[in-house]
Short mmCIF file of C-alpha atoms in Angstrom, two decimals:
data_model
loop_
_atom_site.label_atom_id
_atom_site.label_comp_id
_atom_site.label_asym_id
_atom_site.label_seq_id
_atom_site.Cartn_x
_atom_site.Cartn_y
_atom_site.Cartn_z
CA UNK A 187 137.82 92.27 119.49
CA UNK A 188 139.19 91.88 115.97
CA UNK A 189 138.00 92.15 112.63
CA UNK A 190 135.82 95.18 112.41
CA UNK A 191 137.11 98.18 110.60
CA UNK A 192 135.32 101.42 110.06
CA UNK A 193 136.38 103.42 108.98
CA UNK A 194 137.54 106.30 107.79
CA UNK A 195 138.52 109.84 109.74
CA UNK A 196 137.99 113.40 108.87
CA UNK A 197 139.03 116.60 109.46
CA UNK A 198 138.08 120.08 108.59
CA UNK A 199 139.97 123.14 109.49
CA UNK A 200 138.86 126.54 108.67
CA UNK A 201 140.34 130.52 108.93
CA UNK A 202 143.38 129.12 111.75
CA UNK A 203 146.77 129.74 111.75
CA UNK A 204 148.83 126.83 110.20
CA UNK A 205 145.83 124.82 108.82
CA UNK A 206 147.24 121.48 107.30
CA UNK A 207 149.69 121.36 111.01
CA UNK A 208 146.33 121.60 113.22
CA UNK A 209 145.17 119.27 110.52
CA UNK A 210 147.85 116.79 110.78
CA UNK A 211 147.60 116.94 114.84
CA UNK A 212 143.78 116.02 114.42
CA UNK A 213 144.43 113.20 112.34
CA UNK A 214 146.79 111.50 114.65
CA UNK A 215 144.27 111.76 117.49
CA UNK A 216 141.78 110.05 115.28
CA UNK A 217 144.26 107.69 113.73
CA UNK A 218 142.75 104.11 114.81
CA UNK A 219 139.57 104.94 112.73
CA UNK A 220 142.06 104.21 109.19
CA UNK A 221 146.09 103.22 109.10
CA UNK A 222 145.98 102.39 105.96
CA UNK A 223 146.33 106.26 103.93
CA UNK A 224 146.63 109.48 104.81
CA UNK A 225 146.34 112.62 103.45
CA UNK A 226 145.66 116.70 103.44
CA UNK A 227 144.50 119.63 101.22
CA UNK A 228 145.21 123.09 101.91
CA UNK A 229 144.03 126.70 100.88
CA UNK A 230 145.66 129.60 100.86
CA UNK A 231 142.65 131.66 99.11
CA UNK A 232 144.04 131.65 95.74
CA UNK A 233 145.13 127.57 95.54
CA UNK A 234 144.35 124.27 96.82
CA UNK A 235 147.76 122.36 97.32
CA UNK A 236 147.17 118.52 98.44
CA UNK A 237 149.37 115.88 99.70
CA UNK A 238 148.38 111.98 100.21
CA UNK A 239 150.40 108.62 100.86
CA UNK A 240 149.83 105.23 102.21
CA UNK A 241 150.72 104.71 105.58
CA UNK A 242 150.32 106.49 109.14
CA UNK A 243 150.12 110.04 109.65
CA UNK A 244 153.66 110.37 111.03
CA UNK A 245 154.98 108.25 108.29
CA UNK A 246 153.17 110.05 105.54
CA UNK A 247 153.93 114.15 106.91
CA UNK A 248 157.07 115.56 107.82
CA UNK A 249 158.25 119.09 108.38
CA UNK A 250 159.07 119.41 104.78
CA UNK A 251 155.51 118.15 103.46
CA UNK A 252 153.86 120.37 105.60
CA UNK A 253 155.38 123.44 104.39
CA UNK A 254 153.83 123.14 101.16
CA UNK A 255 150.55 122.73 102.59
CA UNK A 256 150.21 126.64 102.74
CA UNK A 257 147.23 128.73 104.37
CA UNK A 258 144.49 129.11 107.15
CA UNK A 259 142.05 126.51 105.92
CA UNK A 260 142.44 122.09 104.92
CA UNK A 261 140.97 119.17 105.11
CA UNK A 262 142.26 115.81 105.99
CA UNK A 263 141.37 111.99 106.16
CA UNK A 264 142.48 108.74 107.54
CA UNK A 265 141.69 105.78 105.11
CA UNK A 266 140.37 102.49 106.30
CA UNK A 267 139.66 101.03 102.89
CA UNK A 268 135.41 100.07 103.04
CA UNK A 269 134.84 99.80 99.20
CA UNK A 270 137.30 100.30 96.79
CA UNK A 271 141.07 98.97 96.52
CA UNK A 272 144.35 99.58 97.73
CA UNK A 273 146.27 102.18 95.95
CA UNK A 274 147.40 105.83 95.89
CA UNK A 275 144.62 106.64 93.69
CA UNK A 276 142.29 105.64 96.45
CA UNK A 277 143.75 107.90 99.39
CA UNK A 278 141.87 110.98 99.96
CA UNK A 279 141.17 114.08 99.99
CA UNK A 280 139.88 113.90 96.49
CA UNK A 281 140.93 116.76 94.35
CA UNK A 282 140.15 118.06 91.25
CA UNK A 283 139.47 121.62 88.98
CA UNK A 284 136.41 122.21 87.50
CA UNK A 285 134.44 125.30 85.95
CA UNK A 286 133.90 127.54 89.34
CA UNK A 287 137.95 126.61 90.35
CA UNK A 288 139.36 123.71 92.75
CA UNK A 289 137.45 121.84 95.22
CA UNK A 290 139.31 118.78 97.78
CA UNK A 291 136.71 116.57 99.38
CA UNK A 292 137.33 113.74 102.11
CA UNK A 293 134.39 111.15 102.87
CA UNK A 294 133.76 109.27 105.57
CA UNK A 295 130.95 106.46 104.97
CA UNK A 296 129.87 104.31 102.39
CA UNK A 297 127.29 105.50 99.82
CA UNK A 298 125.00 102.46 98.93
CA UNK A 299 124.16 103.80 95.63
CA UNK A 300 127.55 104.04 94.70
CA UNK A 301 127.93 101.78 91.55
CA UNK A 302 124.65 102.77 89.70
CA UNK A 303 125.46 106.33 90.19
CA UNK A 304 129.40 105.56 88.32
CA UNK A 305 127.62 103.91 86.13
CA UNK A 306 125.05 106.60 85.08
CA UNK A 307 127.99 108.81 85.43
CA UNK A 308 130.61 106.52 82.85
CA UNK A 309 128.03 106.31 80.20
CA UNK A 310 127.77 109.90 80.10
CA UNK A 311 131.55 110.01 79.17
CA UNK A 312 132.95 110.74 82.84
CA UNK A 313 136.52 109.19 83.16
CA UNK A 314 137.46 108.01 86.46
CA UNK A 315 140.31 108.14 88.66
CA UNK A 316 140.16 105.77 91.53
CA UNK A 317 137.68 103.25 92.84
CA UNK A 318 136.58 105.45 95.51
CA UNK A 319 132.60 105.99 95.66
CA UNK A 320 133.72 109.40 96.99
CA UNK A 321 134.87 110.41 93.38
CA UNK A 322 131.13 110.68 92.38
CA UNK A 323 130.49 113.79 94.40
CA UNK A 324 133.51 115.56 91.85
CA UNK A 325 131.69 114.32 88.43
CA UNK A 326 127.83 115.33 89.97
CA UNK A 327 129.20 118.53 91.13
CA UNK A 328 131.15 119.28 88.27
CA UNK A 329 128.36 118.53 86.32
CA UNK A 330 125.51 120.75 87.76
CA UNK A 331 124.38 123.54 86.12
CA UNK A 332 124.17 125.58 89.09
CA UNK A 333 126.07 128.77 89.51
CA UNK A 334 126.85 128.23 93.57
CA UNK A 335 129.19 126.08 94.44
CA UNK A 336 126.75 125.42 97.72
CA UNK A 337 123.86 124.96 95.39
CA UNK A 338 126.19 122.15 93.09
CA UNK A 339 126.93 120.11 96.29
CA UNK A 340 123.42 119.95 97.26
CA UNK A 341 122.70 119.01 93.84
CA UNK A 342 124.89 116.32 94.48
CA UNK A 343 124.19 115.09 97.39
CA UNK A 344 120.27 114.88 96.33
CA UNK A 345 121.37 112.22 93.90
CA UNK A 346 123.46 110.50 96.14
CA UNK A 347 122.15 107.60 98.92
CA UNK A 348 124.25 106.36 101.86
CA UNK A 349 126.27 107.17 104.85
CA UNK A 350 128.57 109.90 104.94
CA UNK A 351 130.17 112.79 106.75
CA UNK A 352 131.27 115.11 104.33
CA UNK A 353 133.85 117.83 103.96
CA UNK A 354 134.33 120.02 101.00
CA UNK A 355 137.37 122.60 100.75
CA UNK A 356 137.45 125.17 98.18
CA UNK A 357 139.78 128.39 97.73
CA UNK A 358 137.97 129.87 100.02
CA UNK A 359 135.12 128.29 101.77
CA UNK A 360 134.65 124.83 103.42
CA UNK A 361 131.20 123.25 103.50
CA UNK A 362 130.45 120.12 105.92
CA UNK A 363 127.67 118.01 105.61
CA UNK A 364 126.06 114.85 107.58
CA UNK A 365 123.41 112.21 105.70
CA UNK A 366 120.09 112.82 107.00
CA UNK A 367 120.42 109.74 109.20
CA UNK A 368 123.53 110.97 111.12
CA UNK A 369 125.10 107.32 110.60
CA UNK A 370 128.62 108.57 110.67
CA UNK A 371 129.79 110.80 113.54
CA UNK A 372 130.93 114.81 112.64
CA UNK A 373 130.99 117.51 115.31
CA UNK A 374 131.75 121.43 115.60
CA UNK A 375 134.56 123.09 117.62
CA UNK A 376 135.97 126.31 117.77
CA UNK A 377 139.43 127.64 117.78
CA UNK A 378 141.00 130.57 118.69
CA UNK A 379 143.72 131.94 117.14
CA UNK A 380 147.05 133.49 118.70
CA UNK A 381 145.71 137.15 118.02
CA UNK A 382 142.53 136.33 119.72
CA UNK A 383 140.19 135.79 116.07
CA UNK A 384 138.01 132.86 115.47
CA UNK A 385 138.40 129.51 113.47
CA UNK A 386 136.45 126.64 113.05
CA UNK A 387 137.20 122.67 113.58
CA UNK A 388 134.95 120.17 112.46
CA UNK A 389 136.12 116.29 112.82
CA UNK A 390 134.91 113.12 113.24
CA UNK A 391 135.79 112.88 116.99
CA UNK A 392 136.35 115.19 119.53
CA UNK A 393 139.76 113.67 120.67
CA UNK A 394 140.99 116.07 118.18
CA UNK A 395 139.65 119.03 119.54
CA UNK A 396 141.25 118.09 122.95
CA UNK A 397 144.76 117.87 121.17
CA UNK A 398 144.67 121.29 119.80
CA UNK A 399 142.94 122.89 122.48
CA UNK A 400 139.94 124.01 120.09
CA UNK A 401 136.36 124.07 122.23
CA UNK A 402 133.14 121.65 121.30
CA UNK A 403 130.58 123.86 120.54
CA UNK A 404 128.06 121.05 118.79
CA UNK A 405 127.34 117.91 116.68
CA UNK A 406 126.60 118.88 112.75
CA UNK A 407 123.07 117.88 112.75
CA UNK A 408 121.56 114.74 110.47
CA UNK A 409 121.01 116.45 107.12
CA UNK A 410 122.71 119.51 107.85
CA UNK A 411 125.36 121.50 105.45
CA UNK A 412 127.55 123.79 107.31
CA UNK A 413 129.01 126.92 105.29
CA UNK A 414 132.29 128.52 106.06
CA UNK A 415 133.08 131.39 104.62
CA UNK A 416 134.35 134.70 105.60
CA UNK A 417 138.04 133.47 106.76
CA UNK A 418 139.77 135.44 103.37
CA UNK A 419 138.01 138.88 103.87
CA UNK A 420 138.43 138.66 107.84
CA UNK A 421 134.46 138.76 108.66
CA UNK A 422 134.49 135.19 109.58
CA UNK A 423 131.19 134.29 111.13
CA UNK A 424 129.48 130.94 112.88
CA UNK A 425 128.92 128.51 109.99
CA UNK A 426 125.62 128.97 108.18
CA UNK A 427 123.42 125.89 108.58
CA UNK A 428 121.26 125.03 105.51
CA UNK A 429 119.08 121.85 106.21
CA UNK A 430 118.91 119.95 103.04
CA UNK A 431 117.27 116.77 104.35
CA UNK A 432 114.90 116.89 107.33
CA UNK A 433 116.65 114.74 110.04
CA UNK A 434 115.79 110.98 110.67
CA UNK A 435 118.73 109.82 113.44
CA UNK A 436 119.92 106.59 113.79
CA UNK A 437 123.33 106.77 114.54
CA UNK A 438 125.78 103.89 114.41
CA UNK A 439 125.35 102.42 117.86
CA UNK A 440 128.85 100.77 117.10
CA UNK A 441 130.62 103.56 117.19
CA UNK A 442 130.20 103.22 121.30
CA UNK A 443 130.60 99.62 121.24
CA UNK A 444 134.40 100.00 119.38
CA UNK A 445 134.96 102.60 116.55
CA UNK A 446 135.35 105.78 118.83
CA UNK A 447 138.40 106.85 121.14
CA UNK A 448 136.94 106.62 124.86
CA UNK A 449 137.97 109.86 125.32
CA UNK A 450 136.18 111.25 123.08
CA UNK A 451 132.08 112.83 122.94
CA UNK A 452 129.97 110.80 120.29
CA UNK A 453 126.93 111.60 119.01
CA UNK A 454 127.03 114.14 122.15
CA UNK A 455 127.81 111.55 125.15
CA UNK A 456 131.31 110.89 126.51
CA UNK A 457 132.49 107.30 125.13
CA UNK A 458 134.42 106.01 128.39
CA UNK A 459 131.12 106.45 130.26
CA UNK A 460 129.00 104.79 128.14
CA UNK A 461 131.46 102.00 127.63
CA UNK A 462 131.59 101.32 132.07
CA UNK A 463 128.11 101.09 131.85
CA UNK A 464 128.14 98.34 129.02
CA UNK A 465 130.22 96.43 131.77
CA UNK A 466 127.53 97.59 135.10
CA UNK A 467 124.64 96.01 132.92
CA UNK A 468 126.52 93.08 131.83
CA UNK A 469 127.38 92.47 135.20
CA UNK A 470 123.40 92.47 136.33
CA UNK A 471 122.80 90.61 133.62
CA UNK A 472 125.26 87.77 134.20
CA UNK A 473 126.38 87.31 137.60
CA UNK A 474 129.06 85.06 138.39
CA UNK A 475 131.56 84.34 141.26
CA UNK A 476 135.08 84.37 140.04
CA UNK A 477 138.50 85.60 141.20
CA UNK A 478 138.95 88.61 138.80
CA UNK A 479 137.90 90.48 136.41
CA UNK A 480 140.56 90.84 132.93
CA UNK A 481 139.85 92.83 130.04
CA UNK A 482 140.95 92.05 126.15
CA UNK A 483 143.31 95.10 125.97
CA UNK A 484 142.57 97.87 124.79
CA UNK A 485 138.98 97.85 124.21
CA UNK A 486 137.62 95.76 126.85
CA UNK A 487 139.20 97.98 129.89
CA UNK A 488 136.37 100.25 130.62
CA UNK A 489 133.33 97.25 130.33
CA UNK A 490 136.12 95.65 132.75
CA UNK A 491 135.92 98.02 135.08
CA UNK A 492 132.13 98.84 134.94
CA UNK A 493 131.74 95.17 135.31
CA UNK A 494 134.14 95.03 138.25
CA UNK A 495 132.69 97.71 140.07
CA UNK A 496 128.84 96.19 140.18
CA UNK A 497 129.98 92.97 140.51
CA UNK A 498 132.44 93.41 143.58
CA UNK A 499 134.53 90.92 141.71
CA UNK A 500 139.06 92.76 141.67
CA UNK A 501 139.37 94.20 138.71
CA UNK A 502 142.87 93.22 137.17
CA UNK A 503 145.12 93.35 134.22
CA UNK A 504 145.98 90.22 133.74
CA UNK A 505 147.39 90.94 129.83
CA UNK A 506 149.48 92.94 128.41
CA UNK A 507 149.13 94.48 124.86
CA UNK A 508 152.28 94.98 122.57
CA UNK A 509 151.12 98.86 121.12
CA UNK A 510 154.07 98.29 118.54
CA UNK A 511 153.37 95.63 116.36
CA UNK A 512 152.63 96.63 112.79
CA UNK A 513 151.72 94.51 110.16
CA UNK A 514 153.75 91.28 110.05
CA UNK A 515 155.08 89.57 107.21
CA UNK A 516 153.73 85.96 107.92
CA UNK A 517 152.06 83.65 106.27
CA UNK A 518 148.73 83.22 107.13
CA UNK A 519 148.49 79.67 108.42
CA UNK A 520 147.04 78.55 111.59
CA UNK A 521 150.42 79.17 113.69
CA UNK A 522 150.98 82.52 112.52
CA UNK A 523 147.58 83.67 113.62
CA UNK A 524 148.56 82.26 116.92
CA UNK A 525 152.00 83.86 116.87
CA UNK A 526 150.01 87.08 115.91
CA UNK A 527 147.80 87.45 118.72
CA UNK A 528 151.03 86.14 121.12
CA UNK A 529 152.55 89.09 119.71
CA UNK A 530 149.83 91.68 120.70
CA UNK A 531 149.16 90.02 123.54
CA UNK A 532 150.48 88.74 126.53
CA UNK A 533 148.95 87.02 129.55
CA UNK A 534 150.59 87.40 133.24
CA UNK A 535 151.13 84.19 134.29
CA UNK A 536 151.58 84.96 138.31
CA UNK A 537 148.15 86.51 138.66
CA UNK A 538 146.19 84.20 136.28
CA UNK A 539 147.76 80.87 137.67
CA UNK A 540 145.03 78.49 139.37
CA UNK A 541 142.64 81.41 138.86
CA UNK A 542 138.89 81.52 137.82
CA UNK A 543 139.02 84.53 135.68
CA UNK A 544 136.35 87.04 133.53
CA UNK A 545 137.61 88.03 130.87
CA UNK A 546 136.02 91.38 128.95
CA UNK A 547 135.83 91.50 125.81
CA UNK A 548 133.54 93.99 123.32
CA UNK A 549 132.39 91.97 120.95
CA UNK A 550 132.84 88.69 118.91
CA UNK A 551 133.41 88.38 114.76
CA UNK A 552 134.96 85.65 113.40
CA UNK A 553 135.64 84.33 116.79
CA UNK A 554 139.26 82.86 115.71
CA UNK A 555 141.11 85.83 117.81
CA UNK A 556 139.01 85.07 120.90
CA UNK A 557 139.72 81.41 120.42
CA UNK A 558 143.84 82.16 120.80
CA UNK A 559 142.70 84.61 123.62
CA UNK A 560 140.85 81.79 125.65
CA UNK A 561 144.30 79.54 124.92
CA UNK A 562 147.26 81.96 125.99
CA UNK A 563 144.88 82.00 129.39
CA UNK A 564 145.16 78.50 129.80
CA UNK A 565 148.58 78.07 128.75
CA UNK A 566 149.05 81.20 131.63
CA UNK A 567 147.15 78.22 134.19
CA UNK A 568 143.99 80.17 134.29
CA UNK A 569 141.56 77.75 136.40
CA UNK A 570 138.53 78.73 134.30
CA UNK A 571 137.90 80.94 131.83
CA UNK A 572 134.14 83.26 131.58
CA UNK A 573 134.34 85.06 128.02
CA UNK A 574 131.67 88.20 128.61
CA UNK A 575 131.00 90.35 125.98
CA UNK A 576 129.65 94.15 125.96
CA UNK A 577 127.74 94.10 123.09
CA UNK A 578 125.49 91.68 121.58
CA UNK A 579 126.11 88.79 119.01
CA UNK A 580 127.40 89.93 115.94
CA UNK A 581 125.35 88.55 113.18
CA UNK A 582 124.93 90.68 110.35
CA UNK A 583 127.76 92.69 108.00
CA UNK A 584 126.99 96.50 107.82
CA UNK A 585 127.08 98.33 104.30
CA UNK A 586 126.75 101.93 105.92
CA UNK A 587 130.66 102.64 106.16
CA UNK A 588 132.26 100.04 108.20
CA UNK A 589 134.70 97.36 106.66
CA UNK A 590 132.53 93.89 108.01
CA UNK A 591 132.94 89.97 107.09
CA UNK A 592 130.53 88.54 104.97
CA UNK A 593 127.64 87.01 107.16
CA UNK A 594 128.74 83.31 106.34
CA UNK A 595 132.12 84.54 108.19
CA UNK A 596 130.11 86.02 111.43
CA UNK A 597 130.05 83.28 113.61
CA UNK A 598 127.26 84.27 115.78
CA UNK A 599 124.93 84.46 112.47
CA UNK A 600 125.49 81.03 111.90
CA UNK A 601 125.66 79.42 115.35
CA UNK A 602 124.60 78.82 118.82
CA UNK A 603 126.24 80.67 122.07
CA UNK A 604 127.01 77.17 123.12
CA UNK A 605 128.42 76.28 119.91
CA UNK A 606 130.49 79.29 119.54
CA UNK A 607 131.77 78.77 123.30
CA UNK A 608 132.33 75.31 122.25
CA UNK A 609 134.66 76.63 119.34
CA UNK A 610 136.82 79.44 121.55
CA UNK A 611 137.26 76.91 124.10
CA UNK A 612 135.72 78.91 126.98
CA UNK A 613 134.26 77.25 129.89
CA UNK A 614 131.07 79.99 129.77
CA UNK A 615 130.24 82.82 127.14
CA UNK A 616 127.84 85.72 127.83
CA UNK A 617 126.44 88.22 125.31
CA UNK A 618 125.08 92.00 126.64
CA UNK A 619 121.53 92.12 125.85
CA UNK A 620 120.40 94.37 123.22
CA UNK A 621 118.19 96.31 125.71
CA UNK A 622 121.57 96.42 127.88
CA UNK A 623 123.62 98.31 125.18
CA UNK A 624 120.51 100.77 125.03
CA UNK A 625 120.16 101.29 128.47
CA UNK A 626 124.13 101.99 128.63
CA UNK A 627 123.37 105.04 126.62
CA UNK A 628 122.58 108.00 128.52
CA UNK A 629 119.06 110.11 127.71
CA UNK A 630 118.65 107.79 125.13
CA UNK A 631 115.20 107.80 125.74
CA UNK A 632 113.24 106.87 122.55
CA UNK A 633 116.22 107.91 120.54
CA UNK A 634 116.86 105.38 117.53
CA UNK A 635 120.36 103.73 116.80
CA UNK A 636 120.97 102.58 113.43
CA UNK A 637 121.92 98.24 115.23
CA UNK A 638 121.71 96.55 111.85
CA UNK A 639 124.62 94.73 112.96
CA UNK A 640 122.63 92.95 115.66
CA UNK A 641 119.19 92.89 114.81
CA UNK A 642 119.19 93.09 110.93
CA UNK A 643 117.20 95.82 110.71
CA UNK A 644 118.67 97.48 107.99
CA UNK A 645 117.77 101.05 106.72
CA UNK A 646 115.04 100.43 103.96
CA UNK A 647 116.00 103.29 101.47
CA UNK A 648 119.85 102.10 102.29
CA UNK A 649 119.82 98.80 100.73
CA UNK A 650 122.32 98.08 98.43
#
């Protein structure tokens, strides 16, 4: 599956030793939610020093960069550009100094409310850095008459409307806060230092934790502000909690479908599990006898081998994905897509030839990366070709933080499952049921999932 991007990722750290290098470990974990920036801000209780670039993690930070980044507290942030454009100016964290001092913030999301509130903001003689919604939160906050830095941010985020996990680094406290829908994932871990003291993590996914051996203690709740503070007079405590919104979840049901690291724990639930079961309920929903079962590398494997194991059907796989190809310099005509996806992807010919294959697949955009798919399978000899997908049709752009096509570019909003199987030259196409992906989901009970992207049901008081 191609096409989607959501992105961004974030990363607070807070009273641990080497802050921006625990920083810069947690963005690489969580670097397939944004290659296109990077970037970090760092305390050291008296300044906030802050380093961005385009480009991966390990591209933008070396030793040298690092250094600078001095003291026991940052923030960080992948960028996957979802409103905005493409410069420097547009990399977070965003930093700035105001009346109370220096505050960095990094955003994940999309706030829907973004251009009236510039606008207001403009008129009343703010002057603007970068195209980044996020750069409203600076102005609103700098312009609050409120004495408490924790009392300006919720000012600001009263007069704000959106998605968004939030961070906020100052000299010497960190504040993280969810929208009241949850839309956008942020959880709490806990690390412990060398001399045996407490710090705090808070990221987008838990894969980070994992990498730096800090402990999940929670999810940051819908409409919940986290407070740090305590790291620079060594009396660090748990966060405080402050609910400024009472909570209304509907998390991104996406996020299981694609976004997230399988490793990881989303909105509390482990992704690789959820993701098998995707494939066990497509597989009761569509049965079929075939040789094998193949998934699109790398996010069809577990559906694969969910699917596999209810079906009975071998599980193989049957292509190979290139993990090395960056951006190419071709021109986009038909034959370079093709040559793109040949690059990325490679079929083996010996256990596809003369075979009647399943091939996995998580979900369907454009449908012009599964056509090349369903053609380097026949070139291979495959027999016949069964395109399954563990999600539902695509049919509607989302505007909560996630970098969609328009809907006149969504191919399953505009035509039929035989049309579209008509189109990617498969010899059968299956979609997972909406009910399927919900039933995937463990406990989830009468819990709500923000599925815009499949249903249209869009947010009310989140229209753009």
């Amino acid at each position: 599956m191609k096409d989607w991007n959501e992105k961004c990722a974030v990363v607070g750290i807070y009273n641990a030793y080497n802050a921006s290098i625990l920083s810069y470990y947690s963005l690489f974990s969580m670097q397939h939610r944004g290659q296109e920036a990077s970037g970090i801000s760092s305390s050291n209780g008296e300044k906030i020093s802050t380093y961005k670039n385009s480009g991966l993690v390990t591209k933008v930070f070396d030793e040298n960069t690092l250094k600078k980044l001095q003291g026991n507290s940052s923030i960080g942030h992948n960028r996957y550009s979802t409103a905005g454009e493409d410069s420097i100016d547009d990399c977070q964290p965003i930093f700035a100094k105001y009346s109370l001092g220096e505050l960095a913030i990094v955003h994940n999301g999309n706030l829907t409310n973004a251009k009236k509130v510039r606008k207001n903001l403009i008129e009343d003689g703010a002057i603007f850095q970068s195209h980044l919604d996020t750069e409203n939160l600076i102005h609103l906050i700098a312009k609050s008459h409120k004495h408490q830095l924790v009392d300006r941010i919720t000012d600001a985020i009263n007069q704000i409307e959106g998605a968004y996990a939030l961070i906020f680094l100052s000299r010497t406290k960190m504040f993280a806060v969810r929208d009241k829908y949850g839309l956008r994932p942020l959880s709490l871990g806990k690390i412990t230092n060398p001399d045996g003291s407490v710090g705090y993590i808070v990221a987008s996914e838990t894969c980070a934790f994992d990498l730096i051996g800090a402990e999940y203690v929670r999810d940051v709740e819908p409409g919940e502000m986290l407070v740090f503070e305590g790291a620079y007079s060594k009396h660090i405590t748990m966060p405080k909690s402050i609910k400024i919104f009472a909570a209304n979840p509907k998390p991104c049901i996406f996020e299981y479908v694609y976004f997230a690291r399988p490793d990881s724990k989303v909105f509390g639930r482990n992704v690789y599990e959820i993701r098998k079961k995707m494939g066990i309920e497509l597989a009761k929903e569509h049965k079929i006898k075939a040789d094998m079962v193949i998934p699109v590398p790398d996010s069809g494997v577990a559906a694969a081998i969910g699917y596999s194991r209810e079906s009975g059907i071998p599980f193989e796989l049957g292509i190979i994905r290139n993990h090395y190809v960056g951006r190419t310099f071709i021109e986009p005509t038909q034959s370079a897509r093709e040559l793109k996806v040949k690059l990325k992807l490679n079929p083996i010919a010996e256990i596809i030839e003369g075979k009647e294959i399943i091939i996995i697949d998580d979900s369907i955009v454009r449908g012009t990366t599964s056509k090349q798919i369903i053609k380097i399978l026949r070139q291979a000899g495959a027999k016949k070709i069964h395109l399954f997908i563990s999600s539902p049709p695509t049919i509607s752009p989302c505007y909560y933080g996630v970098d969609t096509p328009d809907k006149s570019q969504l191919i399953c909003a505009n035509h039929s499952i035989e049309e579209v199987r008509d189109f990617i030259g498969a010899d059968s196409l299956a979609f997972l049921s909406l009910q399927g992906l919900k039933n995937s989901i463990q406990n989830a009970g009468e819990e709500k999932f923000c599925q815009a992207c499949f249903d249209e049901n869009y947010i009310e008081d989140l229209q753009e």
